[in-house]
Amino acid sequence: MSSLNEVESTYSRLIARKNVRGVVLATRPEGLIIRSSLSDELSKIYGKVISELLNVAQNAVKSIDDQDLLKFLRVRTAKHEIMISPGNFYAFRV
Amino acid sequence: MSSLNEVESTYSRLIARKNVRGVVLATRPEGLIIRSSLSDELSKIYGKVISELLNVAQNAVKSIDDQDLLKFLRVRTAKHEIMISPGNFYAFRV
């Protein structure tokens, strides 16, 4: 499956899920937006801050145990939850 | 309840929970260890990397919406899950 198909199928699967208010797919580690249901401005902010958070989380996991691997990150805030998958591109729901 | 009691009661409550393999309580933002069930060495690593991760997560949340607030962080790895509460001291289970 070409990566564009993969992006589209991941995006449609996530955006269709109940309670999902937004999906942003971006490249790693740059955080460049591939596909997003949010505004351009908000997508860019997400791309930047989430790629930085993923990098710090990955380093944290490696510092604790260099045989371990970051699989998923959940950021619960007062207003919603951000779910972050550190795959070759990452998707998160706001 | 003095903060020492609060620390002890939080620590005992967390360490008693099923599937909890370790608890580290540390100060914010320095990450200095207050109480830990892990080795000194591992506790120090946790204190350092988790306080950094919390700071980056808090900034990420504020960049996205400055009216929002980080409530909880869950780091799922291949080997376990780290649960992080950004209270005045933070506890996490490994």
mmCIF file of N, CA and C in Angstrom, chain A:
data_model
loop_
_atom_site.group_PDB
_atom_site.id
_atom_site.type_symbol
_atom_site.label_atom_id
_atom_site.label_comp_id
_atom_site.label_asym_id
_atom_site.label_seq_id
_atom_site.Cartn_x
_atom_site.Cartn_y
_atom_site.Cartn_z
ATOM 1 N N MET A 1 0.864 -1.178 0.000
ATOM 2 C CA MET A 1 0.000 0.000 0.000
ATOM 3 C C MET A 1 0.904 1.233 0.000
ATOM 4 N N SER A 2 0.723 2.144 -0.964
ATOM 5 C CA SER A 2 1.616 3.304 -1.018
ATOM 6 C C SER A 2 1.375 4.176 0.200
ATOM 7 N N SER A 3 2.366 4.954 0.534
ATOM 8 C CA SER A 3 2.261 5.700 1.792
ATOM 9 C C SER A 3 1.118 6.690 1.735
ATOM 10 N N LEU A 4 0.771 7.212 0.548
ATOM 11 C CA LEU A 4 -0.351 8.159 0.472
ATOM 12 C C LEU A 4 -1.649 7.445 0.842
ATOM 13 N N ASN A 5 -1.825 6.223 0.343
ATOM 14 C CA ASN A 5 -3.011 5.433 0.713
ATOM 15 C C ASN A 5 -3.038 5.173 2.201
ATOM 16 N N GLU A 6 -1.854 4.865 2.705
ATOM 17 C CA GLU A 6 -1.743 4.564 4.140
ATOM 18 C C GLU A 6 -2.157 5.796 4.951
ATOM 19 N N VAL A 7 -1.700 6.956 4.494
ATOM 20 C CA VAL A 7 -2.046 8.203 5.188
ATOM 21 C C VAL A 7 -3.557 8.403 5.155
ATOM 22 N N GLU A 8 -4.121 8.263 3.973
ATOM 23 C CA GLU A 8 -5.572 8.507 3.827
ATOM 24 C C GLU A 8 -6.384 7.511 4.643
ATOM 25 N N SER A 9 -5.974 6.252 4.627
ATOM 26 C CA SER A 9 -6.792 5.248 5.359
ATOM 27 C C SER A 9 -6.665 5.479 6.867
ATOM 28 N N THR A 10 -5.448 5.842 7.326
ATOM 29 C CA THR A 10 -5.287 6.133 8.755
ATOM 30 C C THR A 10 -6.113 7.351 9.132
ATOM 31 N N TYR A 11 -6.030 8.363 8.310
ATOM 32 C CA TYR A 11 -6.755 9.612 8.582
ATOM 33 C C TYR A 11 -8.261 9.354 8.645
ATOM 34 N N SER A 12 -8.804 8.651 7.651
ATOM 35 C CA SER A 12 -10.265 8.420 7.629
ATOM 36 C C SER A 12 -10.678 7.540 8.800
ATOM 37 N N ARG A 13 -9.857 6.557 9.140
ATOM 38 C CA ARG A 13 -10.194 5.678 10.274
ATOM 39 C C ARG A 13 -10.284 6.499 11.569
ATOM 40 N N LEU A 14 -9.303 7.383 11.752
ATOM 41 C CA LEU A 14 -9.265 8.152 13.008
ATOM 42 C C LEU A 14 -10.378 9.191 13.055
ATOM 43 N N ILE A 15 -10.578 9.908 11.947
ATOM 44 C CA ILE A 15 -11.536 11.010 11.974
ATOM 45 C C ILE A 15 -12.963 10.483 12.150
ATOM 46 N N ALA A 16 -13.155 9.202 11.769
ATOM 47 C CA ALA A 16 -14.510 8.616 11.861
ATOM 48 C C ALA A 16 -14.827 8.179 13.289
ATOM 49 N N ARG A 17 -13.812 8.089 14.134
ATOM 50 C CA ARG A 17 -14.051 7.562 15.483
ATOM 51 C C ARG A 17 -14.857 8.536 16.324
ATOM 52 N N LYS A 18 -15.715 7.941 17.145
ATOM 53 C CA LYS A 18 -16.559 8.735 18.047
ATOM 54 C C LYS A 18 -15.653 9.580 18.949
ATOM 55 N N ASN A 19 -16.089 10.766 19.311
ATOM 56 C CA ASN A 19 -15.364 11.652 20.246
ATOM 57 C C ASN A 19 -14.067 12.218 19.701
ATOM 58 N N VAL A 20 -13.749 11.877 18.461
ATOM 59 C CA VAL A 20 -12.509 12.458 17.903
ATOM 60 C C VAL A 20 -12.854 13.830 17.338
ATOM 61 N N ARG A 21 -12.185 14.842 17.839
ATOM 62 C CA ARG A 21 -12.542 16.190 17.396
ATOM 63 C C ARG A 21 -11.548 16.717 16.372
ATOM 64 N N GLY A 22 -10.461 15.988 16.208
ATOM 65 C CA GLY A 22 -9.497 16.472 15.218
ATOM 66 C C GLY A 22 -8.382 15.469 15.047
ATOM 67 N N VAL A 23 -7.836 15.449 13.836
ATOM 68 C CA VAL A 23 -6.724 14.535 13.562
ATOM 69 C C VAL A 23 -5.658 15.313 12.800
ATOM 70 N N VAL A 24 -4.424 15.137 13.218
ATOM 71 C CA VAL A 24 -3.316 15.762 12.486
ATOM 72 C C VAL A 24 -2.287 14.673 12.208
ATOM 73 N N LEU A 25 -1.932 14.496 10.950
ATOM 74 C CA LEU A 25 -0.867 13.556 10.580
ATOM 75 C C LEU A 25 0.322 14.403 10.150
ATOM 76 N N ALA A 26 1.467 14.092 10.707
ATOM 77 C CA ALA A 26 2.640 14.913 10.380
ATOM 78 C C ALA A 26 3.867 14.027 10.264
ATOM 79 N N THR A 27 4.909 14.569 9.649
ATOM 80 C CA THR A 27 6.132 13.791 9.448
ATOM 81 C C THR A 27 6.962 13.810 10.729
ATOM 82 N N ARG A 28 7.817 12.792 10.833
ATOM 83 C CA ARG A 28 8.752 12.733 11.958
ATOM 84 C C ARG A 28 10.153 12.868 11.402
ATOM 85 N N PRO A 29 11.082 13.518 12.033
ATOM 86 C CA PRO A 29 10.883 14.291 13.266
ATOM 87 C C PRO A 29 10.508 15.749 13.023
ATOM 88 N N GLU A 30 10.291 16.130 11.727
ATOM 89 C CA GLU A 30 10.143 17.571 11.454
ATOM 90 C C GLU A 30 8.816 18.121 11.963
ATOM 91 N N GLY A 31 7.763 17.263 11.955
ATOM 92 C CA GLY A 31 6.452 17.766 12.361
ATOM 93 C C GLY A 31 5.762 18.508 11.248
ATOM 94 N N LEU A 32 6.140 18.239 9.980
ATOM 95 C CA LEU A 32 5.473 18.898 8.845
ATOM 96 C C LEU A 32 4.115 18.224 8.629
ATOM 97 N N ILE A 33 3.097 19.050 8.398
ATOM 98 C CA ILE A 33 1.739 18.523 8.329
ATOM 99 C C ILE A 33 1.498 17.802 6.996
ATOM 100 N N ILE A 34 1.015 16.556 7.096
ATOM 101 C CA ILE A 34 0.648 15.788 5.904
ATOM 102 C C ILE A 34 -0.847 15.934 5.666
ATOM 103 N N ARG A 35 -1.608 15.813 6.720
ATOM 104 C CA ARG A 35 -3.070 15.875 6.587
ATOM 105 C C ARG A 35 -3.608 16.336 7.917
ATOM 106 N N SER A 36 -4.622 17.203 7.896
ATOM 107 C CA SER A 36 -5.147 17.689 9.173
ATOM 108 C C SER A 36 -6.582 18.148 9.013
ATOM 109 N N SER A 37 -7.350 17.930 10.064
ATOM 110 C CA SER A 37 -8.738 18.402 10.073
ATOM 111 C C SER A 37 -8.814 19.746 10.800
ATOM 112 N N LEU A 38 -7.681 20.219 11.306
ATOM 113 C CA LEU A 38 -7.678 21.486 12.056
ATOM 114 C C LEU A 38 -7.287 22.636 11.121
ATOM 115 N N SER A 39 -7.365 23.866 11.645
ATOM 116 C CA SER A 39 -6.949 25.020 10.837
ATOM 117 C C SER A 39 -5.443 24.925 10.548
ATOM 118 N N ASP A 40 -4.998 25.620 9.517
ATOM 119 C CA ASP A 40 -3.559 25.611 9.180
ATOM 120 C C ASP A 40 -2.734 26.065 10.380
ATOM 121 N N GLU A 41 -3.218 27.145 10.989
ATOM 122 C CA GLU A 41 -2.452 27.729 12.094
ATOM 123 C C GLU A 41 -2.315 26.735 13.254
ATOM 124 N N LEU A 42 -3.442 26.141 13.642
ATOM 125 C CA LEU A 42 -3.420 25.199 14.767
ATOM 126 C C LEU A 42 -2.630 23.934 14.397
ATOM 127 N N SER A 43 -2.774 23.504 13.165
ATOM 128 C CA SER A 43 -2.029 22.313 12.721
ATOM 129 C C SER A 43 -0.536 22.548 12.847
ATOM 130 N N LYS A 44 -0.094 23.722 12.449
ATOM 131 C CA LYS A 44 1.347 24.040 12.525
ATOM 132 C C LYS A 44 1.829 24.006 13.975
ATOM 133 N N ILE A 45 1.016 24.567 14.865
ATOM 134 C CA ILE A 45 1.402 24.564 16.286
ATOM 135 C C ILE A 45 1.505 23.123 16.772
ATOM 136 N N TYR A 46 0.481 22.327 16.428
ATOM 137 C CA TYR A 46 0.507 20.914 16.838
ATOM 138 C C TYR A 46 1.769 20.231 16.282
ATOM 139 N N GLY A 47 2.014 20.455 14.980
ATOM 140 C CA GLY A 47 3.163 19.799 14.349
ATOM 141 C C GLY A 47 4.448 20.088 15.099
ATOM 142 N N LYS A 48 4.612 21.335 15.484
ATOM 143 C CA LYS A 48 5.854 21.759 16.149
ATOM 144 C C LYS A 48 5.951 21.203 17.563
ATOM 145 N N VAL A 49 4.911 21.477 18.376
ATOM 146 C CA VAL A 49 5.043 21.130 19.803
ATOM 147 C C VAL A 49 4.978 19.620 20.024
ATOM 148 N N ILE A 50 4.213 18.933 19.191
ATOM 149 C CA ILE A 50 4.073 17.491 19.414
ATOM 150 C C ILE A 50 5.342 16.754 18.948
ATOM 151 N N SER A 51 5.969 17.247 17.890
ATOM 152 C CA SER A 51 7.209 16.562 17.463
ATOM 153 C C SER A 51 8.285 16.757 18.531
ATOM 154 N N GLU A 52 8.311 17.930 19.148
ATOM 155 C CA GLU A 52 9.286 18.161 20.225
ATOM 156 C C GLU A 52 8.968 17.248 21.419
ATOM 157 N N LEU A 53 7.678 17.158 21.772
ATOM 158 C CA LEU A 53 7.276 16.320 22.910
ATOM 159 C C LEU A 53 7.640 14.856 22.647
ATOM 160 N N LEU A 54 7.428 14.404 21.430
ATOM 161 C CA LEU A 54 7.759 13.014 21.080
ATOM 162 C C LEU A 54 9.260 12.769 21.221
ATOM 163 N N ASN A 55 10.055 13.710 20.752
ATOM 164 C CA ASN A 55 11.514 13.540 20.842
ATOM 165 C C ASN A 55 11.957 13.452 22.299
ATOM 166 N N VAL A 56 11.421 14.340 23.150
ATOM 167 C CA VAL A 56 11.798 14.346 24.572
ATOM 168 C C VAL A 56 11.316 13.047 25.232
ATOM 169 N N ALA A 57 10.120 12.589 24.864
ATOM 170 C CA ALA A 57 9.584 11.354 25.453
ATOM 171 C C ALA A 57 10.438 10.157 25.033
ATOM 172 N N GLN A 58 10.823 10.139 23.761
ATOM 173 C CA GLN A 58 11.655 9.023 23.276
ATOM 174 C C GLN A 58 13.000 9.001 24.023
ATOM 175 N N ASN A 59 13.597 10.171 24.193
ATOM 176 C CA ASN A 59 14.868 10.240 24.925
ATOM 177 C C ASN A 59 14.686 9.819 26.384
ATOM 178 N N ALA A 60 13.556 10.207 26.972
ATOM 179 C CA ALA A 60 13.290 9.836 28.372
ATOM 180 C C ALA A 60 13.235 8.315 28.505
ATOM 181 N N VAL A 61 12.517 7.688 27.581
ATOM 182 C CA VAL A 61 12.362 6.224 27.630
ATOM 183 C C VAL A 61 13.722 5.544 27.469
ATOM 184 N N LYS A 62 14.533 6.059 26.536
ATOM 185 C CA LYS A 62 15.862 5.462 26.297
ATOM 186 C C LYS A 62 16.802 5.684 27.478
ATOM 187 N N SER A 63 16.674 6.851 28.139
ATOM 188 C CA SER A 63 17.544 7.123 29.300
ATOM 189 C C SER A 63 17.225 6.159 30.445
ATOM 190 N N ILE A 64 15.957 5.810 30.567
ATOM 191 C CA ILE A 64 15.527 4.920 31.656
ATOM 192 C C ILE A 64 15.934 3.493 31.337
ATOM 193 N N ASP A 65 15.749 3.088 30.057
ATOM 194 C CA ASP A 65 16.088 1.704 29.659
ATOM 195 C C ASP A 65 16.355 1.701 28.156
ATOM 196 N N ASP A 66 17.615 1.561 27.787
ATOM 197 C CA ASP A 66 17.929 1.720 26.351
ATOM 198 C C ASP A 66 17.440 0.532 25.513
ATOM 199 N N GLN A 67 16.878 -0.502 26.203
ATOM 200 C CA GLN A 67 16.275 -1.617 25.456
ATOM 201 C C GLN A 67 14.772 -1.405 25.264
ATOM 202 N N ASP A 68 14.268 -0.297 25.778
ATOM 203 C CA ASP A 68 12.826 -0.071 25.704
ATOM 204 C C ASP A 68 12.488 0.856 24.540
ATOM 205 N N LEU A 69 11.188 0.973 24.239
ATOM 206 C CA LEU A 69 10.779 1.725 23.054
ATOM 207 C C LEU A 69 9.483 2.480 23.357
ATOM 208 N N LEU A 70 9.402 3.742 22.956
ATOM 209 C CA LEU A 70 8.172 4.508 23.138
ATOM 210 C C LEU A 70 7.113 3.981 22.177
ATOM 211 N N LYS A 71 5.932 3.635 22.700
ATOM 212 C CA LYS A 71 4.871 3.089 21.862
ATOM 213 C C LYS A 71 3.713 4.065 21.681
ATOM 214 N N PHE A 72 3.390 4.819 22.728
ATOM 215 C CA PHE A 72 2.251 5.712 22.650
ATOM 216 C C PHE A 72 2.338 6.741 23.768
ATOM 217 N N LEU A 73 1.740 7.912 23.517
ATOM 218 C CA LEU A 73 1.778 8.997 24.496
ATOM 219 C C LEU A 73 0.367 9.576 24.607
ATOM 220 N N ARG A 74 -0.108 9.730 25.834
ATOM 221 C CA ARG A 74 -1.440 10.326 26.028
ATOM 222 C C ARG A 74 -1.285 11.547 26.921
ATOM 223 N N VAL A 75 -1.741 12.660 26.430
ATOM 224 C CA VAL A 75 -1.641 13.917 27.171
ATOM 225 C C VAL A 75 -3.065 14.335 27.550
ATOM 226 N N ARG A 76 -3.384 14.192 28.827
ATOM 227 C CA ARG A 76 -4.736 14.557 29.306
ATOM 228 C C ARG A 76 -4.659 16.003 29.782
ATOM 229 N N THR A 77 -5.549 16.845 29.231
ATOM 230 C CA THR A 77 -5.579 18.244 29.685
ATOM 231 C C THR A 77 -6.957 18.510 30.294
ATOM 232 N N ALA A 78 -7.133 19.727 30.795
ATOM 233 C CA ALA A 78 -8.421 20.080 31.399
ATOM 234 C C ALA A 78 -9.527 20.002 30.339
ATOM 235 N N LYS A 79 -9.182 20.266 29.062
ATOM 236 C CA LYS A 79 -10.209 20.366 28.022
ATOM 237 C C LYS A 79 -10.340 19.114 27.154
ATOM 238 N N HIS A 80 -9.229 18.366 26.957
ATOM 239 C CA HIS A 80 -9.376 17.168 26.127
ATOM 240 C C HIS A 80 -8.167 16.253 26.309
ATOM 241 N N GLU A 81 -8.079 15.233 25.432
ATOM 242 C CA GLU A 81 -6.934 14.323 25.522
ATOM 243 C C GLU A 81 -6.267 14.246 24.157
ATOM 244 N N ILE A 82 -4.963 14.340 24.150
ATOM 245 C CA ILE A 82 -4.205 14.252 22.900
ATOM 246 C C ILE A 82 -3.523 12.889 22.892
ATOM 247 N N MET A 83 -3.792 12.103 21.861
ATOM 248 C CA MET A 83 -3.251 10.733 21.748
ATOM 249 C C MET A 83 -2.193 10.779 20.648
ATOM 250 N N ILE A 84 -1.022 10.323 20.973
ATOM 251 C CA ILE A 84 0.090 10.505 20.025
ATOM 252 C C ILE A 84 0.756 9.166 19.732
ATOM 253 N N SER A 85 0.777 8.811 18.450
ATOM 254 C CA SER A 85 1.464 7.585 18.058
ATOM 255 C C SER A 85 2.763 7.964 17.363
ATOM 256 N N PRO A 86 3.893 7.474 17.852
ATOM 257 C CA PRO A 86 5.180 7.894 17.292
ATOM 258 C C PRO A 86 5.580 7.106 16.049
ATOM 259 N N GLY A 87 4.603 6.708 15.208
ATOM 260 C CA GLY A 87 4.936 5.944 13.990
ATOM 261 C C GLY A 87 5.715 6.821 13.019
ATOM 262 N N ASN A 88 5.926 6.310 11.774
ATOM 263 C CA ASN A 88 6.716 7.134 10.841
ATOM 264 C C ASN A 88 5.985 8.443 10.588
ATOM 265 N N PHE A 89 4.717 8.438 10.690
ATOM 266 C CA PHE A 89 4.062 9.744 10.831
ATOM 267 C C PHE A 89 3.164 9.584 12.045
ATOM 268 N N TYR A 90 2.753 10.633 12.661
ATOM 269 C CA TYR A 90 1.989 10.427 13.892
ATOM 270 C C TYR A 90 0.626 11.088 13.789
ATOM 271 N N ALA A 91 -0.290 10.415 14.459
ATOM 272 C CA ALA A 91 -1.659 10.920 14.410
ATOM 273 C C ALA A 91 -2.078 11.236 15.828
ATOM 274 N N PHE A 92 -2.867 12.291 16.005
ATOM 275 C CA PHE A 92 -3.394 12.484 17.352
ATOM 276 C C PHE A 92 -4.777 13.086 17.275
ATOM 277 N N ARG A 93 -5.522 12.781 18.293
ATOM 278 C CA ARG A 93 -6.904 13.233 18.338
ATOM 279 C C ARG A 93 -6.992 14.276 19.426
ATOM 280 N N VAL A 94 -7.693 15.315 19.123
ATOM 281 C CA VAL A 94 -7.787 16.392 20.132
ATOM 282 C C VAL A 94 -9.138 16.320 20.800
#
